mmCIF file of C-alpha atoms and ligand atoms in Angstrom:
data_model
loop_
_atom_site.group_PDB
_atom_site.id
_atom_site.type_symbol
_atom_site.label_atom_id
_atom_site.label_comp_id
_atom_site.label_asym_id
_atom_site.label_seq_id
_atom_site.Cartn_x
_atom_site.Cartn_y
_atom_site.Cartn_z
ATOM 1 C CA MET A 1 0.000 0.000 0.000
ATOM 2 C CA LYS A 2 1.197 3.514 -0.816
ATOM 3 C CA LYS A 3 1.317 6.013 1.999
ATOM 4 C CA GLY A 4 -1.715 8.316 1.931
ATOM 5 C CA TYR A 5 -2.717 11.589 3.550
ATOM 6 C CA SER A 6 -2.198 11.910 7.355
ATOM 7 C CA TYR A 7 -5.322 13.128 9.136
ATOM 8 C CA ALA A 8 -5.410 15.017 12.448
ATOM 9 C CA LEU A 9 -6.739 13.355 15.621
ATOM 10 C CA ASP A 10 -10.509 13.499 15.902
ATOM 11 C CA PRO A 11 -11.116 16.318 18.432
ATOM 12 C CA GLU A 12 -14.522 15.043 19.471
ATOM 13 C CA GLU A 13 -13.236 11.578 20.191
ATOM 14 C CA LEU A 14 -10.377 13.107 22.192
ATOM 15 C CA ALA A 15 -12.693 15.366 24.197
ATOM 16 C CA VAL A 16 -14.872 12.408 25.183
ATOM 17 C CA ARG A 17 -11.876 10.222 26.061
ATOM 18 C CA LEU A 18 -10.174 12.838 28.241
ATOM 19 C CA GLY A 19 -13.265 14.553 29.609
ATOM 20 C CA PHE A 20 -12.579 17.996 28.132
ATOM 21 C CA GLU A 21 -15.579 20.155 27.363
ATOM 22 C CA ARG A 22 -13.712 21.464 24.310
ATOM 23 C CA VAL A 23 -10.425 20.692 22.622
ATOM 24 C CA ALA A 24 -8.142 23.265 20.958
ATOM 25 C CA ARG A 25 -8.005 22.342 17.271
ATOM 26 C CA LEU A 26 -4.686 23.616 15.981
ATOM 27 C CA ALA A 27 -3.653 20.823 13.623
ATOM 28 C CA SER A 28 -5.244 21.508 10.241
ATOM 29 C CA ASN A 29 -4.589 25.216 9.573
ATOM 30 C CA GLU A 30 -8.301 25.977 9.396
ATOM 31 C CA ASN A 31 -9.878 29.325 10.084
ATOM 32 C CA PRO A 32 -11.251 29.054 13.651
ATOM 33 C CA TRP A 33 -14.157 31.410 12.874
ATOM 34 C CA LEU A 34 -17.295 30.753 10.870
ATOM 35 C CA PRO A 35 -17.762 32.851 7.743
ATOM 36 C CA SER A 36 -20.139 35.823 8.061
ATOM 37 C CA ASP A 37 -23.938 35.501 8.215
ATOM 38 C CA ASN A 38 -24.162 36.618 4.562
ATOM 39 C CA VAL A 39 -22.087 33.665 3.494
ATOM 40 C CA ILE A 40 -24.132 31.209 5.528
ATOM 41 C CA SER A 41 -27.440 32.541 4.181
ATOM 42 C CA ALA A 42 -26.136 32.440 0.596
ATOM 43 C CA GLY A 43 -25.516 28.724 1.140
ATOM 44 C CA GLU A 44 -28.970 28.207 2.654
ATOM 45 C CA GLU A 45 -30.620 29.947 -0.289
ATOM 46 C CA ALA A 46 -28.713 27.837 -2.798
ATOM 47 C CA LEU A 47 -30.034 24.692 -1.135
ATOM 48 C CA ALA A 48 -33.460 25.547 -2.555
ATOM 49 C CA ASN A 49 -32.203 24.541 -6.028
ATOM 50 C CA CYS A 50 -30.277 21.437 -5.094
ATOM 51 C CA ASN A 51 -32.282 19.286 -7.517
ATOM 52 C CA ARG A 52 -30.500 21.027 -10.448
ATOM 53 C CA TYR A 53 -27.015 20.524 -11.800
ATOM 54 C CA PRO A 54 -24.853 23.612 -11.347
ATOM 55 C CA VAL A 55 -24.315 26.025 -14.259
ATOM 56 C CA LEU A 56 -21.341 24.972 -16.346
ATOM 57 C CA GLY A 57 -18.075 26.809 -15.754
ATOM 58 C CA ASN A 58 -19.024 28.288 -12.361
ATOM 59 C CA ASN A 59 -19.554 31.692 -13.994
ATOM 60 C CA ARG A 60 -20.658 33.457 -10.823
ATOM 61 C CA MET A 61 -17.590 32.372 -8.970
ATOM 62 C CA VAL A 62 -15.285 33.265 -11.852
ATOM 63 C CA GLY A 63 -16.967 36.696 -11.947
ATOM 64 C CA ALA A 64 -16.354 37.208 -8.227
ATOM 65 C CA LEU A 65 -12.724 36.122 -8.665
ATOM 66 C CA LYS A 66 -12.253 38.675 -11.450
ATOM 67 C CA ASP A 67 -13.772 41.393 -9.247
ATOM 68 C CA LEU A 68 -11.327 40.557 -6.496
ATOM 69 C CA HIS A 69 -8.137 39.810 -8.447
ATOM 70 C CA GLY A 70 -8.493 41.416 -11.888
ATOM 71 C CA ASP A 71 -8.796 40.012 -15.370
ATOM 72 C CA TYR A 72 -6.993 36.660 -15.205
ATOM 73 C CA THR A 73 -7.991 33.240 -16.497
ATOM 74 C CA PHE A 74 -9.377 31.128 -13.660
ATOM 75 C CA ILE A 75 -10.314 27.533 -13.100
ATOM 76 C CA THR A 76 -12.452 26.469 -10.138
ATOM 77 C CA SER A 77 -12.785 23.261 -8.193
ATOM 78 C CA GLY A 78 -15.369 21.824 -5.849
ATOM 79 C CA TYR A 79 -12.846 19.411 -4.358
ATOM 80 C CA GLY A 80 -10.672 22.140 -2.891
ATOM 81 C CA MET A 81 -7.211 22.891 -4.241
ATOM 82 C CA ASP A 82 -6.620 19.170 -3.795
ATOM 83 C CA GLY A 83 -9.088 18.689 -6.670
ATOM 84 C CA ILE A 84 -7.150 21.133 -8.843
ATOM 85 C CA ILE A 85 -3.873 19.347 -8.124
ATOM 86 C CA ASP A 86 -5.538 16.055 -9.002
ATOM 87 C CA THR A 87 -6.933 17.329 -12.306
ATOM 88 C CA ILE A 88 -3.702 19.094 -13.356
ATOM 89 C CA VAL A 89 -1.650 15.970 -12.682
ATOM 90 C CA ARG A 90 -4.206 13.846 -14.549
ATOM 91 C CA MET A 91 -4.096 16.312 -17.450
ATOM 92 C CA ILE A 92 -0.308 16.345 -17.793
ATOM 93 C CA MET A 93 1.106 13.124 -16.433
ATOM 94 C CA GLU A 94 1.891 9.985 -18.395
ATOM 95 C CA LYS A 95 3.300 6.865 -16.803
ATOM 96 C CA GLY A 96 6.911 7.390 -15.726
ATOM 97 C CA ASP A 97 6.846 11.211 -16.037
ATOM 98 C CA LYS A 98 8.698 13.118 -13.350
ATOM 99 C CA THR A 99 7.283 15.633 -10.897
ATOM 100 C CA VAL A 100 9.696 17.840 -8.969
ATOM 101 C CA ILE A 101 8.682 18.718 -5.404
ATOM 102 C CA SER A 102 10.381 21.233 -3.135
ATOM 103 C CA THR A 103 10.389 19.399 0.240
ATOM 104 C CA PRO A 104 9.389 19.246 3.063
ATOM 105 C CA ALA A 105 6.018 19.821 1.450
ATOM 106 C CA PHE A 106 2.274 19.221 1.471
ATOM 107 C CA SER A 107 1.828 15.487 0.847
ATOM 108 C CA MET A 108 -0.779 15.687 -1.936
ATOM 109 C CA TYR A 109 1.839 16.502 -4.611
ATOM 110 C CA ARG A 110 3.512 13.142 -4.065
ATOM 111 C CA ILE A 111 0.318 11.177 -3.452
ATOM 112 C CA THR A 112 -1.319 12.466 -6.648
ATOM 113 C CA THR A 113 1.818 12.013 -8.771
ATOM 114 C CA GLU A 114 2.095 8.391 -7.669
ATOM 115 C CA ALA A 115 -1.618 7.799 -8.181
ATOM 116 C CA TYR A 116 -1.229 8.616 -11.898
ATOM 117 C CA GLY A 117 1.949 6.576 -12.375
ATOM 118 C CA GLY A 118 4.375 9.493 -12.171
ATOM 119 C CA VAL A 119 7.679 9.632 -10.325
ATOM 120 C CA PRO A 120 8.048 12.271 -7.593
ATOM 121 C CA ILE A 121 11.546 13.778 -7.276
ATOM 122 C CA SER A 122 12.236 15.641 -4.015
ATOM 123 C CA VAL A 123 14.515 18.656 -3.879
ATOM 124 C CA GLY A 124 15.280 19.440 -0.240
ATOM 125 C CA ARG A 125 15.088 22.989 1.080
ATOM 126 C CA LYS A 126 18.147 24.526 2.758
ATOM 127 C CA ARG A 127 18.463 23.359 6.360
ATOM 128 C CA GLU A 128 19.136 26.702 8.013
ATOM 129 C CA ASP A 129 16.057 28.670 6.923
ATOM 130 C CA PHE A 130 14.081 26.306 4.668
ATOM 131 C CA SER A 131 14.626 28.545 1.643
ATOM 132 C CA VAL A 132 14.440 26.819 -1.755
ATOM 133 C CA ASP A 133 17.735 25.697 -3.279
ATOM 134 C CA ILE A 134 16.978 27.434 -6.577
ATOM 135 C CA GLN A 135 19.850 25.920 -8.599
ATOM 136 C CA ALA A 136 19.074 22.372 -7.477
ATOM 137 C CA PHE A 137 15.357 22.900 -8.119
ATOM 138 C CA ILE A 138 15.990 24.177 -11.663
ATOM 139 C CA ALA A 139 18.404 21.333 -12.391
ATOM 140 C CA ALA A 140 15.855 18.727 -11.273
ATOM 141 C CA CYS A 141 13.190 20.287 -13.521
ATOM 142 C CA GLN A 142 15.157 19.724 -16.726
ATOM 143 C CA ASP A 143 13.506 16.419 -17.623
ATOM 144 C CA ALA A 144 10.301 16.829 -15.595
ATOM 145 C CA LYS A 145 6.715 17.509 -16.681
ATOM 146 C CA LEU A 146 5.560 19.388 -13.625
ATOM 147 C CA ALA A 147 7.073 21.069 -10.557
ATOM 148 C CA PHE A 148 5.466 21.921 -7.217
ATOM 149 C CA LEU A 149 6.502 24.734 -4.944
ATOM 150 C CA CYS A 150 4.452 26.030 -2.034
ATOM 151 C CA SER A 151 4.718 29.629 -0.775
ATOM 152 C CA PRO A 152 4.182 30.381 2.083
ATOM 153 C CA ASN A 153 5.278 26.780 2.486
ATOM 154 C CA ASN A 154 3.404 24.151 4.459
ATOM 155 C CA PRO A 155 4.856 23.099 6.946
ATOM 156 C CA THR A 156 7.798 25.540 7.204
ATOM 157 C CA GLY A 157 5.813 28.804 6.965
ATOM 158 C CA ASN A 158 8.297 30.815 4.860
ATOM 159 C CA CYS A 159 7.808 32.495 1.466
ATOM 160 C CA THR A 160 9.938 32.202 -1.665
ATOM 161 C CA PRO A 161 10.741 35.702 -3.010
ATOM 162 C CA VAL A 162 9.166 36.743 -6.333
ATOM 163 C CA ASP A 163 12.628 37.141 -7.911
ATOM 164 C CA ASP A 164 13.450 33.507 -7.166
ATOM 165 C CA ILE A 165 10.198 32.375 -8.770
ATOM 166 C CA ILE A 166 11.079 34.459 -11.843
ATOM 167 C CA LYS A 167 14.520 32.804 -11.995
ATOM 168 C CA ILE A 168 12.877 29.382 -11.879
ATOM 169 C CA LEU A 169 10.247 30.200 -14.510
ATOM 170 C CA GLU A 170 12.863 31.597 -16.880
ATOM 171 C CA SER A 171 14.987 28.457 -16.594
ATOM 172 C CA ILE A 172 12.486 25.607 -16.858
ATOM 173 C CA ASP A 173 10.285 24.217 -19.632
ATOM 174 C CA CYS A 174 7.846 22.332 -17.447
ATOM 175 C CA ILE A 175 4.823 23.777 -15.635
ATOM 176 C CA LEU A 176 5.378 25.272 -12.204
ATOM 177 C CA PHE A 177 2.432 24.769 -9.850
ATOM 178 C CA LEU A 178 2.825 27.474 -7.211
ATOM 179 C CA ASP A 179 0.664 26.553 -4.223
ATOM 180 C CA CYS A 180 -0.574 29.727 -2.551
ATOM 181 C CA ALA A 181 -2.950 28.220 0.018
ATOM 182 C CA TYR A 182 -1.694 30.677 2.664
ATOM 183 C CA VAL A 183 -0.872 33.721 0.551
ATOM 184 C CA GLU A 184 -3.527 35.904 2.224
ATOM 185 C CA PHE A 185 -1.513 35.769 5.465
ATOM 186 C CA SER A 186 1.687 37.035 3.786
ATOM 187 C CA ASP A 187 2.701 40.228 2.007
ATOM 188 C CA ILE A 188 3.712 38.525 -1.194
ATOM 189 C CA ASP A 189 1.914 38.846 -4.545
ATOM 190 C CA TYR A 190 2.744 36.502 -7.421
ATOM 191 C CA ARG A 191 -0.263 37.411 -9.573
ATOM 192 C CA PRO A 192 1.565 39.798 -11.955
ATOM 193 C CA LEU A 193 3.774 36.865 -13.047
ATOM 194 C CA MET A 194 0.739 35.376 -14.797
ATOM 195 C CA LYS A 195 1.070 38.134 -17.433
ATOM 196 C CA GLU A 196 4.681 37.211 -18.204
ATOM 197 C CA PHE A 197 4.862 33.416 -18.084
ATOM 198 C CA ASP A 198 2.748 30.772 -19.748
ATOM 199 C CA ASN A 199 4.141 27.885 -17.680
ATOM 200 C CA LEU A 200 2.846 29.112 -14.316
ATOM 201 C CA VAL A 201 -0.248 27.908 -12.454
ATOM 202 C CA ILE A 202 -1.079 29.545 -9.117
ATOM 203 C CA GLY A 203 -3.241 27.391 -6.863
ATOM 204 C CA ASN A 204 -5.508 28.943 -4.211
ATOM 205 C CA THR A 205 -8.029 27.647 -1.752
ATOM 206 C CA MET A 206 -10.964 29.040 0.187
ATOM 207 C CA SER A 207 -10.284 26.587 3.013
ATOM 208 C CA LYS A 208 -7.930 28.784 5.000
ATOM 209 C CA ALA A 209 -8.364 32.596 4.974
ATOM 210 C CA PHE A 210 -11.942 32.340 3.649
ATOM 211 C CA ALA A 211 -13.132 29.850 6.294
ATOM 212 C CA LEU A 212 -14.743 27.364 3.893
ATOM 213 C CA ALA A 213 -12.655 24.225 4.497
ATOM 214 C CA GLY A 214 -15.745 22.032 4.817
ATOM 215 C CA MET A 215 -17.228 23.349 1.550
ATOM 216 C CA ARG A 216 -14.191 22.189 -0.490
ATOM 217 C CA VAL A 217 -13.606 25.175 -2.775
ATOM 218 C CA GLY A 218 -10.369 25.784 -4.653
ATOM 219 C CA TYR A 219 -9.399 27.898 -7.618
ATOM 220 C CA ALA A 220 -6.338 28.628 -9.690
ATOM 221 C CA PHE A 221 -4.884 31.249 -11.995
ATOM 222 C CA VAL A 222 -3.907 29.467 -15.208
ATOM 223 C CA PRO A 223 -2.404 30.510 -18.525
ATOM 224 C CA GLU A 224 -5.086 30.831 -21.182
ATOM 225 C CA TRP A 225 -3.925 27.750 -23.150
ATOM 226 C CA CYS A 226 -4.493 25.561 -20.126
ATOM 227 C CA GLU A 227 -8.171 26.239 -19.501
ATOM 228 C CA LYS A 228 -9.617 24.033 -22.240
ATOM 229 C CA SER A 229 -7.394 21.002 -21.535
ATOM 230 C CA TYR A 230 -8.203 21.360 -17.853
ATOM 231 C CA ARG A 231 -11.941 21.353 -18.565
ATOM 232 C CA ASN A 232 -11.519 18.229 -20.681
ATOM 233 C CA ALA A 233 -9.668 16.448 -17.895
ATOM 234 C CA GLU A 234 -11.918 17.360 -14.981
ATOM 235 C CA VAL A 235 -14.844 15.519 -13.418
ATOM 236 C CA PRO A 236 -17.983 17.356 -14.621
ATOM 237 C CA PHE A 237 -20.160 19.424 -12.254
ATOM 238 C CA ASN A 238 -17.715 18.987 -9.415
ATOM 239 C CA MET A 239 -18.614 22.178 -7.545
ATOM 240 C CA ASN A 240 -21.958 21.934 -5.811
ATOM 241 C CA PRO A 241 -24.176 25.046 -5.952
ATOM 242 C CA VAL A 242 -24.126 25.527 -2.175
ATOM 243 C CA SER A 243 -20.327 25.699 -2.137
ATOM 244 C CA GLU A 244 -20.301 28.047 -5.104
ATOM 245 C CA ALA A 245 -22.878 30.410 -3.578
ATOM 246 C CA MET A 246 -20.925 30.533 -0.319
ATOM 247 C CA ALA A 247 -17.660 31.073 -2.180
ATOM 248 C CA VAL A 248 -19.112 34.003 -4.130
ATOM 249 C CA ALA A 249 -20.436 35.610 -0.947
ATOM 250 C CA ALA A 250 -17.120 35.025 0.853
ATOM 251 C CA LEU A 251 -15.086 36.528 -2.006
ATOM 252 C CA ASN A 252 -17.289 39.631 -1.784
ATOM 253 C CA ASP A 253 -16.909 39.903 1.985
ATOM 254 C CA LYS A 254 -13.900 42.212 2.171
ATOM 255 C CA THR A 255 -13.718 42.611 5.946
ATOM 256 C CA ALA A 256 -13.566 38.942 6.982
ATOM 257 C CA THR A 257 -10.123 38.231 5.524
ATOM 258 C CA ILE A 258 -8.738 41.451 6.967
ATOM 259 C CA ARG A 259 -9.919 40.456 10.443
ATOM 260 C CA ILE A 260 -8.435 36.952 10.377
ATOM 261 C CA ARG A 261 -5.213 38.281 8.874
ATOM 262 C CA GLU A 262 -4.698 40.732 11.756
ATOM 263 C CA HIS A 263 -5.561 38.072 14.326
ATOM 264 C CA VAL A 264 -3.087 35.634 12.764
ATOM 265 C CA ARG A 265 -0.319 38.231 12.591
ATOM 266 C CA ALA A 266 -0.707 39.166 16.231
ATOM 267 C CA TRP A 267 -0.627 35.537 17.408
ATOM 268 C CA ARG A 268 2.290 34.555 15.173
ATOM 269 C CA LYS A 269 4.294 37.170 17.043
ATOM 270 C CA ARG A 270 3.109 35.926 20.425
ATOM 271 C CA PHE A 271 4.010 32.325 19.537
ATOM 272 C CA MET A 272 7.509 33.532 18.558
ATOM 273 C CA SER A 273 8.057 35.435 21.780
ATOM 274 C CA GLU A 274 6.195 33.289 24.339
ATOM 275 C CA VAL A 275 6.754 29.645 23.378
ATOM 276 C CA SER A 276 9.806 28.193 25.104
ATOM 277 C CA TYR A 277 10.934 26.116 22.100
ATOM 278 C CA ARG A 278 12.366 27.316 18.806
ATOM 279 C CA VAL A 279 9.569 28.813 16.681
ATOM 280 C CA TYR A 280 10.403 29.487 13.022
ATOM 281 C CA PRO A 281 9.338 32.800 11.472
ATOM 282 C CA SER A 282 6.119 32.357 9.511
ATOM 283 C CA GLU A 283 4.123 34.218 6.892
ATOM 284 C CA SER A 284 1.171 31.847 7.161
ATOM 285 C CA ASN A 285 -1.518 31.055 9.730
ATOM 286 C CA PHE A 286 0.649 28.426 11.440
ATOM 287 C CA VAL A 287 4.154 28.104 12.847
ATOM 288 C CA LEU A 288 6.712 25.314 12.723
ATOM 289 C CA ILE A 289 8.252 24.524 16.106
ATOM 290 C CA ASP A 290 11.394 22.533 16.871
ATOM 291 C CA VAL A 291 10.460 20.553 19.988
ATOM 292 C CA SER A 292 13.832 18.829 20.584
ATOM 293 C CA PRO A 293 14.708 16.910 22.703
ATOM 294 C CA TYR A 294 11.190 15.496 22.223
ATOM 295 C CA THR A 295 9.986 14.020 18.958
ATOM 296 C CA GLY A 296 7.038 15.622 17.190
ATOM 297 C CA ASP A 297 4.946 12.502 17.828
ATOM 298 C CA ASP A 298 5.700 12.547 21.568
ATOM 299 C CA MET A 299 5.019 16.269 21.871
ATOM 300 C CA ALA A 300 1.750 16.003 19.907
ATOM 301 C CA GLY A 301 0.735 13.140 22.217
ATOM 302 C CA MET A 302 1.551 15.106 25.392
ATOM 303 C CA LEU A 303 -0.302 18.187 24.126
ATOM 304 C CA ALA A 304 -3.336 16.072 23.214
ATOM 305 C CA GLU A 305 -3.463 14.883 26.833
ATOM 306 C CA LYS A 306 -3.715 18.582 27.769
ATOM 307 C CA GLY A 307 -6.572 19.188 25.351
ATOM 308 C CA VAL A 308 -4.605 20.659 22.446
ATOM 309 C CA VAL A 309 -4.459 18.978 19.038
ATOM 310 C CA VAL A 310 -1.406 19.951 16.964
ATOM 311 C CA ARG A 311 0.229 18.327 13.957
ATOM 312 C CA SER A 312 3.349 16.225 14.428
ATOM 313 C CA CYS A 313 5.510 16.776 11.356
ATOM 314 C CA SER A 314 7.055 13.303 11.398
ATOM 315 C CA SER A 315 5.143 12.385 8.233
ATOM 316 C CA PHE A 316 6.702 15.260 6.235
ATOM 317 C CA SER A 317 9.591 13.545 4.523
ATOM 318 C CA GLY A 318 12.920 15.346 4.620
ATOM 319 C CA LEU A 319 12.139 17.324 7.767
ATOM 320 C CA GLY A 320 13.291 15.128 10.654
ATOM 321 C CA ASP A 321 11.228 13.812 13.536
ATOM 322 C CA HIS A 322 11.384 16.666 16.076
ATOM 323 C CA TYR A 323 8.936 19.246 14.726
ATOM 324 C CA ILE A 324 5.301 20.141 15.252
ATOM 325 C CA ARG A 325 3.072 22.502 13.272
ATOM 326 C CA VAL A 326 0.559 24.627 15.156
ATOM 327 C CA ASN A 327 -1.981 26.971 13.617
ATOM 328 C CA VAL A 328 -3.412 30.147 15.075
ATOM 329 C CA GLY A 329 -6.856 29.371 16.480
ATOM 330 C CA GLU A 330 -9.243 31.296 18.677
ATOM 331 C CA GLU A 331 -7.807 33.268 21.633
ATOM 332 C CA TRP A 332 -8.550 30.544 24.186
ATOM 333 C CA GLU A 333 -7.044 27.870 21.953
ATOM 334 C CA CYS A 334 -3.806 29.811 21.474
ATOM 335 C CA GLU A 335 -3.595 30.595 25.189
ATOM 336 C CA ARG A 336 -4.200 26.992 26.190
ATOM 337 C CA PHE A 337 -1.531 25.890 23.712
ATOM 338 C CA ILE A 338 1.123 28.282 25.068
ATOM 339 C CA MET A 339 0.381 27.241 28.671
ATOM 340 C CA ALA A 340 0.455 23.569 27.722
ATOM 341 C CA ILE A 341 3.685 23.543 25.719
ATOM 342 C CA ASN A 342 5.539 25.726 28.195
ATOM 343 C CA SER A 343 4.651 23.290 30.969
ATOM 344 C CA ILE A 344 6.418 20.439 29.133
HETATM 345 C C1 LIG B 401 -4.757 23.233 2.885
HETATM 346 C C2 LIG B 401 -3.837 23.133 1.734
HETATM 347 C C3 LIG B 401 -4.264 22.930 0.415
HETATM 348 C C4 LIG B 401 -5.607 22.552 -0.072
HETATM 349 O O1 LIG B 401 -6.660 22.749 0.533
HETATM 350 P P1 LIG B 401 -8.105 22.400 -0.001
HETATM 351 O O2 LIG B 401 -8.872 22.338 1.240
HETATM 352 O O3 LIG B 401 -8.039 21.111 -0.757
HETATM 353 O O4 LIG B 401 -8.477 23.538 -0.901
HETATM 354 C C5 LIG B 401 -3.360 22.961 -0.606
HETATM 355 N N1 LIG B 401 -2.064 23.173 -0.365
HETATM 356 C C6 LIG B 401 -1.613 23.366 0.870
HETATM 357 C C7 LIG B 401 -0.175 23.618 1.060
HETATM 358 C C8 LIG B 401 -2.465 23.330 1.961
HETATM 359 O O5 LIG B 401 -1.964 23.461 3.184
#
């Protein structure tokens, strides 16, 4: 059996087992807050037409994306960004083709590549600050079909500068999939690169900043040539109308992302200054923490006993076994986490 996705502990099961009224859920980088009432009622209204297939092409969502980002070519997915990764790999990959992955990285790049008979090639990040080894990455791309780079990177939290992405795009022939799941929490903007390069795809999700993880909505900026082949490769009608209606309302809700962004920035700083282990600087809604002399698995286990679910990073290949990843949650969750880890 191939190794699949690692899921977080079930918080409800944990609460029952340990007798906690509530458990701090800091393992999956979700937004701890519900979307606004507008977004919820848009979803409720859309339910009234659930007997119909959705309109082809998700025009309302594409319209809302153009209002927010400008006139780019977009594709949408009702299986989250995971669905986009799946369809892109399916569209491009033939048996034995290589995929280059900047690691440690989100596991879906490898899982999807292997699922379609491709060969994942890892290029390790630099040990000291987890920056991308640009020369090694470019060299590995020479006979590859597709390359994955995540910025801000999950699980390390750091961004790759725009100039480095330009260097990569100028030097490779394959497609670069730039995963921007956490870009709303950073100050970086890769969108203008879409006007200059036709081998760049920028993946986004509404699971994190936009608080719609359970609705499974992803989208991507693609070069124009890619749209038609993508449509041919994808599963039809994959975005349900409830998800689309909520996504449109969330994209139009300008204040919600600002609020979560400020909250995340404030807590990232507090994690850096108050946690008594080494916390890496982050531009996302989570931080990577070196918990030596403990292993990540042991630390995650001890924190769970104290009612805090975090992610052990032992399943991220190329990282080592002594890291955890912790996202910014609600106030009480963050406070409980700091108390708990500092007591260990
Ligand atoms: C969360 C995440 C995604 C995908 O999320 P979806 O919920 O499938 O949209 C993609 N890439 C990274 C790095 C993530 O952390």
